[in-house]
PDB file of C-alpha atoms and ligand atoms in Angstrom:
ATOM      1  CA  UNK A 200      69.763  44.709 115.212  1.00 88.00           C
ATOM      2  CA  UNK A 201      70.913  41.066 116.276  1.00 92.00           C
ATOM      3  CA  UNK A 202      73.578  40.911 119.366  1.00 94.00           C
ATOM      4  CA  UNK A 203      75.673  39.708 116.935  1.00 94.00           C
ATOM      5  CA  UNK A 204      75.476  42.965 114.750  1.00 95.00           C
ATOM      6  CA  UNK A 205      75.778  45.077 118.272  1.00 97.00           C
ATOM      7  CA  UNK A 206      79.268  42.755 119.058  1.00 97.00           C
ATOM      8  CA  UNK A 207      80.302  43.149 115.241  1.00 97.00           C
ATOM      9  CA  UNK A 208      79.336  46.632 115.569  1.00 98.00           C
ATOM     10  CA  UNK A 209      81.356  47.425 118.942  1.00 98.00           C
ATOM     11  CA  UNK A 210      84.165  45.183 117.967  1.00 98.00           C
ATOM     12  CA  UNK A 211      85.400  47.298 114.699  1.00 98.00           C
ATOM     13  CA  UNK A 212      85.593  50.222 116.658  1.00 98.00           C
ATOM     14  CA  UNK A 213      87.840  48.432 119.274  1.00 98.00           C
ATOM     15  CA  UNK A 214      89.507  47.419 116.740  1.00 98.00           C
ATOM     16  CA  UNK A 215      90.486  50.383 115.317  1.00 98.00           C
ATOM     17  CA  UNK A 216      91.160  51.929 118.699  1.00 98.00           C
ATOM     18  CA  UNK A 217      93.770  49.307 119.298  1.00 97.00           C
ATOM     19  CA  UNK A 218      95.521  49.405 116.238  1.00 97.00           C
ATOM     20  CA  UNK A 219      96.805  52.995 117.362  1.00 97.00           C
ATOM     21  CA  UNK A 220      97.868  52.731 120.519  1.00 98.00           C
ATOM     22  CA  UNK A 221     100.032  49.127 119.893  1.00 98.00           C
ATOM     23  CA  UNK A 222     101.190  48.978 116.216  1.00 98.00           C
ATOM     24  CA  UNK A 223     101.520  45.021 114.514  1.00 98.00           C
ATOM     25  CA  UNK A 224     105.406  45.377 114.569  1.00 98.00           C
ATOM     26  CA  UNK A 225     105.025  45.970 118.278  1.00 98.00           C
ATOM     27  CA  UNK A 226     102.797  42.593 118.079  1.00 98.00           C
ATOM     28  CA  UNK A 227     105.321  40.874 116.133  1.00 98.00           C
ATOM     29  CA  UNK A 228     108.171  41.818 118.693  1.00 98.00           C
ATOM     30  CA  UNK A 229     106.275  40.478 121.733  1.00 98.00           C
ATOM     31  CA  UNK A 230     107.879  37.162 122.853  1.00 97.00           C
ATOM     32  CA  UNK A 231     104.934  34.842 122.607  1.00 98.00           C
ATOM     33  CA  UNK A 232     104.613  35.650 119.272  1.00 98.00           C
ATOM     34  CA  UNK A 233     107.824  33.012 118.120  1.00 97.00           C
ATOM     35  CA  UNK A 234     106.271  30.655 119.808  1.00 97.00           C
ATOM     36  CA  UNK A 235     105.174  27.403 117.953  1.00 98.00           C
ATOM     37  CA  UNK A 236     101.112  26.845 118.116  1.00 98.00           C
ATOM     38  CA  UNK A 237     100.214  23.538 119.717  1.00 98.00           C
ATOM     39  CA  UNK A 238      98.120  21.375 117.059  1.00 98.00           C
ATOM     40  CA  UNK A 239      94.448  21.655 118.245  1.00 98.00           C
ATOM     41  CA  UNK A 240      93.375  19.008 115.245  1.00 98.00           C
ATOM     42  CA  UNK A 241      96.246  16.697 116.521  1.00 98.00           C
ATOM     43  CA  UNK A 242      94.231  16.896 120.182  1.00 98.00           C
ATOM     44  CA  UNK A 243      91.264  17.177 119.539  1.00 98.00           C
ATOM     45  CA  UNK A 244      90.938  15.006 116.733  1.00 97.00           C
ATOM     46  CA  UNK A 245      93.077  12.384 118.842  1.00 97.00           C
ATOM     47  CA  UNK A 246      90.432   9.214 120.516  1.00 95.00           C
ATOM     48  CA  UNK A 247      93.254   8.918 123.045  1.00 95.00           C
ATOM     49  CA  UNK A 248      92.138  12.273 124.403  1.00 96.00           C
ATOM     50  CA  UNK A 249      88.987  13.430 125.926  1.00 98.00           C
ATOM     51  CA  UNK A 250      87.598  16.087 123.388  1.00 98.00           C
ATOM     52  CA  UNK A 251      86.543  18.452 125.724  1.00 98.00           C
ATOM     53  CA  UNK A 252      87.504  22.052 124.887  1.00 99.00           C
ATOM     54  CA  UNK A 253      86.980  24.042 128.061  1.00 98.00           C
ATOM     55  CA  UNK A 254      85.494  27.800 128.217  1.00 98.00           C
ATOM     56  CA  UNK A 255      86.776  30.241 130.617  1.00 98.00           C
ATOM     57  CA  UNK A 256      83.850  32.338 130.628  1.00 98.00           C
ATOM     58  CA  UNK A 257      82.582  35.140 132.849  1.00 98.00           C
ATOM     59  CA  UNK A 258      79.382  36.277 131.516  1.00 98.00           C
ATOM     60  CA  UNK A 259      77.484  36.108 128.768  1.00 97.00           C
ATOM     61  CA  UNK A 260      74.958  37.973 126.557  1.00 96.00           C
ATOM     62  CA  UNK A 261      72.579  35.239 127.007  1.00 94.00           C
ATOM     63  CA  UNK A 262      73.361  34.763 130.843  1.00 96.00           C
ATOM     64  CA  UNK A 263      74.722  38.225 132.288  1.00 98.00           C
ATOM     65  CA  UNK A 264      77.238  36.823 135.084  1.00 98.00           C
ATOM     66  CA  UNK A 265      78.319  33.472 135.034  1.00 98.00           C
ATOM     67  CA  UNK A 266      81.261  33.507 137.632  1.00 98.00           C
ATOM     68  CA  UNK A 267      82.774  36.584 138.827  1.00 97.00           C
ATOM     69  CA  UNK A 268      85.100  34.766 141.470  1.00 98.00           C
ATOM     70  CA  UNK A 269      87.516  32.185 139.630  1.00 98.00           C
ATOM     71  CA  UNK A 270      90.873  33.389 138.403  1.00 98.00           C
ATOM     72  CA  UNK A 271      91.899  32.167 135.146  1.00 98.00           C
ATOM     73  CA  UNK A 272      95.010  30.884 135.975  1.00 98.00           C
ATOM     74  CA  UNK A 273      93.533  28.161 138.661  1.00 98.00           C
ATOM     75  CA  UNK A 274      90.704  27.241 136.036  1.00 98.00           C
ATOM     76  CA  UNK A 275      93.732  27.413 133.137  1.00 98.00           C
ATOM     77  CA  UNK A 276      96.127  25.043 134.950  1.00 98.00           C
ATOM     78  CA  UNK A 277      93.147  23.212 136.770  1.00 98.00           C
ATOM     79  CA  UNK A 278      91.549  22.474 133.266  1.00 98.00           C
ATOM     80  CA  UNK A 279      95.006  20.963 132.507  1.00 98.00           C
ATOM     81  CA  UNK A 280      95.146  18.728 134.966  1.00 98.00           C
ATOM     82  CA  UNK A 281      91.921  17.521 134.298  1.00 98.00           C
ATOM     83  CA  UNK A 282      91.885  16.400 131.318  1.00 98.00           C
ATOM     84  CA  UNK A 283      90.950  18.230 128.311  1.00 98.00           C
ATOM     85  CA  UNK A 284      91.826  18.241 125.122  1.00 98.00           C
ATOM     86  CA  UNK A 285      92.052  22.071 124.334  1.00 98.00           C
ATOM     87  CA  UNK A 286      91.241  25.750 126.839  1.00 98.00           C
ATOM     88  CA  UNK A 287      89.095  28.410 125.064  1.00 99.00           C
ATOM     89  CA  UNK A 288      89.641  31.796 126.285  1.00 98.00           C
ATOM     90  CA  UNK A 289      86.717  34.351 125.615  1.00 98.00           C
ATOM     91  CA  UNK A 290      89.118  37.798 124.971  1.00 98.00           C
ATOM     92  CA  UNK A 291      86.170  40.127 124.553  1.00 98.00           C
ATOM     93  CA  UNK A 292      85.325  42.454 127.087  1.00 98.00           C
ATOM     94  CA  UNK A 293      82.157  44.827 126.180  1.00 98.00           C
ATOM     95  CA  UNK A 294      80.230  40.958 125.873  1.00 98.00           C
ATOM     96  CA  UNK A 295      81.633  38.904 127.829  1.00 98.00           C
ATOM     97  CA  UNK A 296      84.005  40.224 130.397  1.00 98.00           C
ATOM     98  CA  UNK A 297      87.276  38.717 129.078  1.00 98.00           C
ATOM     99  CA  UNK A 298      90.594  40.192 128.082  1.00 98.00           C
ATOM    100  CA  UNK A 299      93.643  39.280 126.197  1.00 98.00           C
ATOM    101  CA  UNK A 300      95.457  39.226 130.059  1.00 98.00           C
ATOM    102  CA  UNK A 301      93.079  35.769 130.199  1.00 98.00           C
ATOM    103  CA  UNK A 302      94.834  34.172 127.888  1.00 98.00           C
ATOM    104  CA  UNK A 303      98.623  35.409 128.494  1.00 98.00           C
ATOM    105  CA  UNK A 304      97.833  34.156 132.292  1.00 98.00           C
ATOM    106  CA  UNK A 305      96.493  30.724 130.555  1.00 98.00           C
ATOM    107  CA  UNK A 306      99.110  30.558 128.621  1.00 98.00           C
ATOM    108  CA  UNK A 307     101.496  30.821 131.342  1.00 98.00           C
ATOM    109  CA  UNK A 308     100.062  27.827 133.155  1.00 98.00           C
ATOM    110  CA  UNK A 309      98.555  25.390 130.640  1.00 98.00           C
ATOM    111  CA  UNK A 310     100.479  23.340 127.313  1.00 98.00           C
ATOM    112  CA  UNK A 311      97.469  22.236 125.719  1.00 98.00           C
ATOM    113  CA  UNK A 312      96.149  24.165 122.581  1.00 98.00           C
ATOM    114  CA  UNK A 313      94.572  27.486 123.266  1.00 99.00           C
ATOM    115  CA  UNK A 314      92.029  29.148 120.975  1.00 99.00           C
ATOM    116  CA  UNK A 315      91.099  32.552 121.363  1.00 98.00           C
ATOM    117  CA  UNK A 316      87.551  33.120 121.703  1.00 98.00           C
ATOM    118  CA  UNK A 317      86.516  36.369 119.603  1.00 98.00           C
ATOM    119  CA  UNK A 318      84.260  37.903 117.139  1.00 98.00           C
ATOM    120  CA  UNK A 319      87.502  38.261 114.703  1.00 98.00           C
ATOM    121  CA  UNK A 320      86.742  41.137 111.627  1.00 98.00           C
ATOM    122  CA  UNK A 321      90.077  42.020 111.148  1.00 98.00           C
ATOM    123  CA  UNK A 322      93.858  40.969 110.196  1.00 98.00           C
ATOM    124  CA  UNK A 323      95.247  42.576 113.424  1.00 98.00           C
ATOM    125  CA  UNK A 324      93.001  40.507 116.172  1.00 98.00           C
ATOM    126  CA  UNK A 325      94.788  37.300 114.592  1.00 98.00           C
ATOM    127  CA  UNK A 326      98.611  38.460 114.466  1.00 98.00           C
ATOM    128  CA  UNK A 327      97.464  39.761 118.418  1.00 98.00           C
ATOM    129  CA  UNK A 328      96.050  35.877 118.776  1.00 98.00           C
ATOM    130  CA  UNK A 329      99.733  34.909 117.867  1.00 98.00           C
ATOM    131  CA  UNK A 330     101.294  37.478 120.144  1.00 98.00           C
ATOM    132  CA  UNK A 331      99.887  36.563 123.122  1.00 98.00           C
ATOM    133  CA  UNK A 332     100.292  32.687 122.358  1.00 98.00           C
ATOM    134  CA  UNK A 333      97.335  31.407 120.846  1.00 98.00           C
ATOM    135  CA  UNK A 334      97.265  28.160 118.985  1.00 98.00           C
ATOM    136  CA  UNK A 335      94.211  28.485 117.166  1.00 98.00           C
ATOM    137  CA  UNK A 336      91.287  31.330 116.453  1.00 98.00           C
ATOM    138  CA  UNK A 337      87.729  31.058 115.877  1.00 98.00           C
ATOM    139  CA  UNK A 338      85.934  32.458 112.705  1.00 98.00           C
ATOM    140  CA  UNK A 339      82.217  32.800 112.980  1.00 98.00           C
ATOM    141  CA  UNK A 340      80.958  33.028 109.660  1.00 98.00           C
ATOM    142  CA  UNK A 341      77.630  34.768 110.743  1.00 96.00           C
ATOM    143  CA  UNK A 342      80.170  38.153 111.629  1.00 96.00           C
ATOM    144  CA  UNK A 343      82.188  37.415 107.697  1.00 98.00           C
ATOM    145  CA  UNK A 344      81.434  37.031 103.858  1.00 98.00           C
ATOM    146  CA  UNK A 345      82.791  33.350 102.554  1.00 98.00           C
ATOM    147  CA  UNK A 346      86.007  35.637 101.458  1.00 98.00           C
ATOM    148  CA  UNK A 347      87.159  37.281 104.763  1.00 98.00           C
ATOM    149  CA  UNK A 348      86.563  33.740 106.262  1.00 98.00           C
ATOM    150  CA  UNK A 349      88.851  32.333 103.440  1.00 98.00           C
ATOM    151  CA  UNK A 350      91.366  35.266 103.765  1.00 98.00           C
ATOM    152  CA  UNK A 351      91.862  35.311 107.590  1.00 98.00           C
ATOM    153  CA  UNK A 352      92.180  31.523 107.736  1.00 98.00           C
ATOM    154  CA  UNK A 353      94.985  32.203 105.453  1.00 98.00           C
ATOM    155  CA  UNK A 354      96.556  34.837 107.761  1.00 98.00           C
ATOM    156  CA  UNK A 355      96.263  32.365 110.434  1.00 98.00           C
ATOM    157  CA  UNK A 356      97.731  29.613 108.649  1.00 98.00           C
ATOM    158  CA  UNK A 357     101.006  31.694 107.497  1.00 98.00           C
ATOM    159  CA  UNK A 358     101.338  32.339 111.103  1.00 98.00           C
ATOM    160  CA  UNK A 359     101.146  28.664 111.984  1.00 98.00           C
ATOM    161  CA  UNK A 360      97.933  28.590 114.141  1.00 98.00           C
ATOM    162  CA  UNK A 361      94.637  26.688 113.237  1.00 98.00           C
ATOM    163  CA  UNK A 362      91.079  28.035 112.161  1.00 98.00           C
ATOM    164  CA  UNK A 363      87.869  27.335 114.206  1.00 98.00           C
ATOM    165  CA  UNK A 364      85.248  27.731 111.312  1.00 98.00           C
ATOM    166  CA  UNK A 365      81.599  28.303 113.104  1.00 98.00           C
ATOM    167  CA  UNK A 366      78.978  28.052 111.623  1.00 98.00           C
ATOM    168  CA  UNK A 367      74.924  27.701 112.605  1.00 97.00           C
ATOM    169  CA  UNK A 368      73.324  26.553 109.500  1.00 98.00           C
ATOM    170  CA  UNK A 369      73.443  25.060 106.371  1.00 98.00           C
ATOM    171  CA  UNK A 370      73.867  27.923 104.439  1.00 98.00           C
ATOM    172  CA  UNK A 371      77.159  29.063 106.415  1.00 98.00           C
ATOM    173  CA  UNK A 372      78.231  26.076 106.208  1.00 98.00           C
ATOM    174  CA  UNK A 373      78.519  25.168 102.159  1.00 98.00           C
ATOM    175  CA  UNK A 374      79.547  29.292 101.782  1.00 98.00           C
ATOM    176  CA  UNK A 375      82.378  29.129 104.272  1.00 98.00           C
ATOM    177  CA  UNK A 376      84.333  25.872 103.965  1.00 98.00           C
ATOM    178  CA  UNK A 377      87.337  25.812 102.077  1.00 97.00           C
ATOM    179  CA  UNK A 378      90.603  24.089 102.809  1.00 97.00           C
ATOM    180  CA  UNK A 379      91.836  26.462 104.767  1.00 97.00           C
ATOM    181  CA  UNK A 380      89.544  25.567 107.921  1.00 98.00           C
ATOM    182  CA  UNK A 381      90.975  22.921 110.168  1.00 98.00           C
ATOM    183  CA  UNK A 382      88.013  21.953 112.327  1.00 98.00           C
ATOM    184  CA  UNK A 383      84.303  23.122 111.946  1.00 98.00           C
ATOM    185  CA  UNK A 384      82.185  23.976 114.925  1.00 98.00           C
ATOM    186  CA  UNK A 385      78.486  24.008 114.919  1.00 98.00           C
ATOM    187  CA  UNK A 386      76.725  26.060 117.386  1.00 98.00           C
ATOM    188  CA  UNK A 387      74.052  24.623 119.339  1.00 98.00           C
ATOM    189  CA  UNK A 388      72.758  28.399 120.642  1.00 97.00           C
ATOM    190  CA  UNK A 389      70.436  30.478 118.037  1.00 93.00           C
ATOM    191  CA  UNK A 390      71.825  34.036 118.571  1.00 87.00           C
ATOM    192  CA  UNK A 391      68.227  35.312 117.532  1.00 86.00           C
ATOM    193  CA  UNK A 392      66.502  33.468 120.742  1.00 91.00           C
ATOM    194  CA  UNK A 393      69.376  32.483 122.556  1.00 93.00           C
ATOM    195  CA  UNK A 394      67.859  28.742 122.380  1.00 95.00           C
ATOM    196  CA  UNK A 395      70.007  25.704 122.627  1.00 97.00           C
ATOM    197  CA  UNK A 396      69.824  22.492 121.134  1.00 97.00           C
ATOM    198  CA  UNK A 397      71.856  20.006 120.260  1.00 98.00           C
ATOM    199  CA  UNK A 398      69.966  18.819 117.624  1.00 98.00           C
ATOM    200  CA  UNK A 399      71.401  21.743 115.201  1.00 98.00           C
ATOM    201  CA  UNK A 400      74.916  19.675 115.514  1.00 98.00           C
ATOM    202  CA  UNK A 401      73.202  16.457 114.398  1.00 98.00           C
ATOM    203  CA  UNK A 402      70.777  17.822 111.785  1.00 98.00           C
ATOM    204  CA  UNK A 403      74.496  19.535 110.112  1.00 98.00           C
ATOM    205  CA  UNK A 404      77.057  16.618 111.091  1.00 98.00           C
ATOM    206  CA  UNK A 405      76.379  14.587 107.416  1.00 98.00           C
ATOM    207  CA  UNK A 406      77.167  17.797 105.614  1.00 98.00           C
ATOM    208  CA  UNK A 407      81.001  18.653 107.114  1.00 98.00           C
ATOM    209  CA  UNK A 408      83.270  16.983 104.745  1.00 98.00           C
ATOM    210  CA  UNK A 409      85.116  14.498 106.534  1.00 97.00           C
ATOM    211  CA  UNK A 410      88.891  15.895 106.411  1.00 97.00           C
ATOM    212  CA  UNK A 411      87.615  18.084 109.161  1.00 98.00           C
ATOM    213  CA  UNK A 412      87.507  17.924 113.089  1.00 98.00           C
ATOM    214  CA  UNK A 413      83.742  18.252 113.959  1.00 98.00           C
ATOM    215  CA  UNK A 414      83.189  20.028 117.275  1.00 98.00           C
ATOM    216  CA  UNK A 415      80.025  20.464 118.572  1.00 98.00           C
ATOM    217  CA  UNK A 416      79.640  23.895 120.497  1.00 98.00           C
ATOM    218  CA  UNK A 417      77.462  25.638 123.259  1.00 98.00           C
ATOM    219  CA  UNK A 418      74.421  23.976 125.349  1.00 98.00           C
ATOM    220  CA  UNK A 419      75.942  20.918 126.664  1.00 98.00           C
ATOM    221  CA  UNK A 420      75.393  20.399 129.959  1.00 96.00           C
ATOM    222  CA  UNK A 421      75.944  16.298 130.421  1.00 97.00           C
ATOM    223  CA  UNK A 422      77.355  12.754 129.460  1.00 98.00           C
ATOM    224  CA  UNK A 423      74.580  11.941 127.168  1.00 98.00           C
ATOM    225  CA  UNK A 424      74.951  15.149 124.723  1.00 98.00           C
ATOM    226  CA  UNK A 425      78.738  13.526 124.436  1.00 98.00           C
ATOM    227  CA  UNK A 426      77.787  10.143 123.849  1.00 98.00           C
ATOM    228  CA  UNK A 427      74.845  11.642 121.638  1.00 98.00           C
ATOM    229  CA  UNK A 428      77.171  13.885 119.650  1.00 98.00           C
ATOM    230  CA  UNK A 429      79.725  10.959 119.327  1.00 98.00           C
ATOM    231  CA  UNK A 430      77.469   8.965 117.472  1.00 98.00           C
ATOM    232  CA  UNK A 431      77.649  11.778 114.824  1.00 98.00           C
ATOM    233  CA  UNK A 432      81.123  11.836 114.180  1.00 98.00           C
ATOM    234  CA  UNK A 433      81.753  14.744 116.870  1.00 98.00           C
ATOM    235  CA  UNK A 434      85.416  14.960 117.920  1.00 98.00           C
ATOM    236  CA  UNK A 435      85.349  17.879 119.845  1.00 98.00           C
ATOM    237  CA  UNK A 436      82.771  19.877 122.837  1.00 98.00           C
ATOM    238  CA  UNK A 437      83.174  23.237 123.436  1.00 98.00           C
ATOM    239  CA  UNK A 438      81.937  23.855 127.308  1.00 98.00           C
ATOM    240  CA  UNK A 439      81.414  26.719 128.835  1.00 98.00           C
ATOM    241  CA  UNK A 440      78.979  27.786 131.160  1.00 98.00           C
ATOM    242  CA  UNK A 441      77.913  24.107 132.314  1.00 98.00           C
ATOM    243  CA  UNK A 442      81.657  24.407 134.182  1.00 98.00           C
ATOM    244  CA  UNK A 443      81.869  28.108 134.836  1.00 98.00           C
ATOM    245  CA  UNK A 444      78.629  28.854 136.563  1.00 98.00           C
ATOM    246  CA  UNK A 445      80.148  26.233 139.563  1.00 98.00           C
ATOM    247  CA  UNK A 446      81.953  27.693 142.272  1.00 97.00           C
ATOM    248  CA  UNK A 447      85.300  25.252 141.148  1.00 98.00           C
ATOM    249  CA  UNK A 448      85.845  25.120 137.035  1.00 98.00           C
ATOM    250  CA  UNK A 449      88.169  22.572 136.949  1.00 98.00           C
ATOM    251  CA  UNK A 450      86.500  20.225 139.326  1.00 98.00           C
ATOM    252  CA  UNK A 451      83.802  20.017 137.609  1.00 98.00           C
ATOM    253  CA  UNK A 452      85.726  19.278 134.266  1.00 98.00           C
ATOM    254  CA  UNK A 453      87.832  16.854 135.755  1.00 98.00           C
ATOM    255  CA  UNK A 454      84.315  15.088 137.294  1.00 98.00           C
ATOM    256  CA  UNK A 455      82.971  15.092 133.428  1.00 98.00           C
ATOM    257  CA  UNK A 456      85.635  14.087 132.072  1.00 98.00           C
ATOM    258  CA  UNK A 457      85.965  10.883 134.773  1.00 98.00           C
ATOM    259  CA  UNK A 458      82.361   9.842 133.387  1.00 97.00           C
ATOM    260  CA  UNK A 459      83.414   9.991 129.794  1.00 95.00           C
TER     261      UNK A 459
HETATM  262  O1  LIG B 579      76.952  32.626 125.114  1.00 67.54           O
HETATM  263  C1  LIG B 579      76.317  33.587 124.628  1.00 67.54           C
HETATM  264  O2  LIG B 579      75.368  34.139 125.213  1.00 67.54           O
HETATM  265  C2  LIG B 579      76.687  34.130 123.282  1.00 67.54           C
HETATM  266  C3  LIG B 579      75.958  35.198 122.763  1.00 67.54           C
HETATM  267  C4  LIG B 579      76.310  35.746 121.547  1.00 67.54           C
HETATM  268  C5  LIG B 579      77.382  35.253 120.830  1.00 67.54           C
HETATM  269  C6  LIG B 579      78.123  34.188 121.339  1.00 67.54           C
HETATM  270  C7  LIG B 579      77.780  33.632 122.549  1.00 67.54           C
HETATM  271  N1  LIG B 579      78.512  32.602 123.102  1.00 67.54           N
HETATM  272  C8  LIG B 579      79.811  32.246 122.652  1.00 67.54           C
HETATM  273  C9  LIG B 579      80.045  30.811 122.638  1.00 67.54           C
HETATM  274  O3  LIG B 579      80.392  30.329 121.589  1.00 67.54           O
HETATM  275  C10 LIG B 579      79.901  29.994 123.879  1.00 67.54           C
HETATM  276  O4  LIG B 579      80.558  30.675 124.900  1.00 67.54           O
HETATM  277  C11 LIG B 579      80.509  28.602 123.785  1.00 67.54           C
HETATM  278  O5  LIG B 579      80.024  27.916 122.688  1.00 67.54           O
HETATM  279  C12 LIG B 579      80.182  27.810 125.070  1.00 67.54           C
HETATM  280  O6  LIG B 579      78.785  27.729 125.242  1.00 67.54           O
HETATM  281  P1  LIG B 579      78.145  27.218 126.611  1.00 67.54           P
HETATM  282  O7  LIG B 579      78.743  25.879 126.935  1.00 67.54           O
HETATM  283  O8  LIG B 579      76.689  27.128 126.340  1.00 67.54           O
HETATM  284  O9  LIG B 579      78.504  28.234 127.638  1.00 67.54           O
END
């Protein structure tokens, strides 16, 4: 069994467990959930902004604890202020220590686009994305078949928010892209080995069809992936750990982001 199949795994049954206790008319009644999403492919995609999509991130399966100290609304508003283009808010909390409080308190403090980080299998975790003021969700096609991907992106989209599409290979990539995606990640870490490399986004950047935001995700830790991944047609850098495991977040994303 991969990690992925033990967070897949775990995640339906938390799922399931949160479905009774607060119903989706409860979701729909929660304030946030009027709120108009922020366009992440309008920021991210913009060359007047930086392109850096900043992780809160507490630990990992690949790294147990990454920062136990910073509160999210300091890295949140400090993120901001520094620069990037778009927050990502890890909600799970068997794998990696987050909660759906993260992103309400980011929310609170921060205007740019929000995605919430997840391992989405169901049509309830994306009406809860909307509740608690996400702009955009993440769908990792290793955790869907081509036609959940296709269907949830379609949930999304009726709600107004914009779809993340993941993907790790070639093969996820041809099955799961269909017009409903709005950018297309490729991750850089193989969930087998928990290797990075940035060479997976350049070895997949020629085969994303251009109407797409590219964003290159996980493993980069300096300028030159950026100006590396650039030359690729990469929009958008999804950082996590190289600014969490620092005792100040946001200063260190505001110091990348000075070099860019
Ligand atoms: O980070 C992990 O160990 C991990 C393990 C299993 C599934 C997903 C995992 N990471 C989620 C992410 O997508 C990363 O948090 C994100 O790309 C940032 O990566 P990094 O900059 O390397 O922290």
């Amino acid at each position: 069994m991969t990690i992925l199949d033990k967070i897949v795994a775990h995640k339906k049954i938390e799922v399931a467990a949160r479905k009774e206790i607060v119903s989706i008319s409860a979701l729909q009644a929660r304030p946030l959930f009027d709120k108009e999403p922020v366009s992440a492919k309008a920021w991210i995609g913009s060359p007047n902004k930086s392109g850096i999509i900043a992780e809160f991130k507490r630990q990992s399966p690949s790294k147990g604890l990454i920062n136990g100290t910073s509160r999210v609304s300091d890295v949140a508003e400090g993120y901001f202020k520094a620069g990037v283009s778009a927050m990502s808010v890890l909600t799970d909390q068997e794998f990696f220590g987050g909660t759906v409080d993260d992103l309400l308190a980011a929310r609170s403090v921060s205007p740019v686009p929000i995605i919430r980080k997840d391992f989405i299998v169901d049509e309830y975790q994306i009406i809860e994305a909307k509740s608690i003021g996400a702009d955009f969700i993440l769908l990792i096609a290793s955790c869907l078949t081509p036609a959940e991907s296709k269907q949830y992106a379609e949930v999304a989209r009726n709600l107004g928010m914009q779809i993340l599409l993941e993907v790790h290979n070639q093969e996820e990539l041809e099955a799961h892209v269909c017009d409903q995606m709005d950018l297309i990640g490729v991750n850089n870490r193989n969930l087998k080995t928990f290797d990075v490399s940035i060479e997976n986004s350049k070895k997949l950047a020629d085969l994303i069809p251009n109407e797409f935001v590219k964003v290159s995700e996980s493993g980069i830790s300096n300028i030159e992936n950026i100006k590396e991944l650039k030359k690729y047609g990469y929009k958008g850098f999804l950082i996590g750990e190289n600014f969490m495991k620092t005792d100040n977040p946001s200063k260190a994303a505001k110091e990348f982001i000075s070099q860019l």
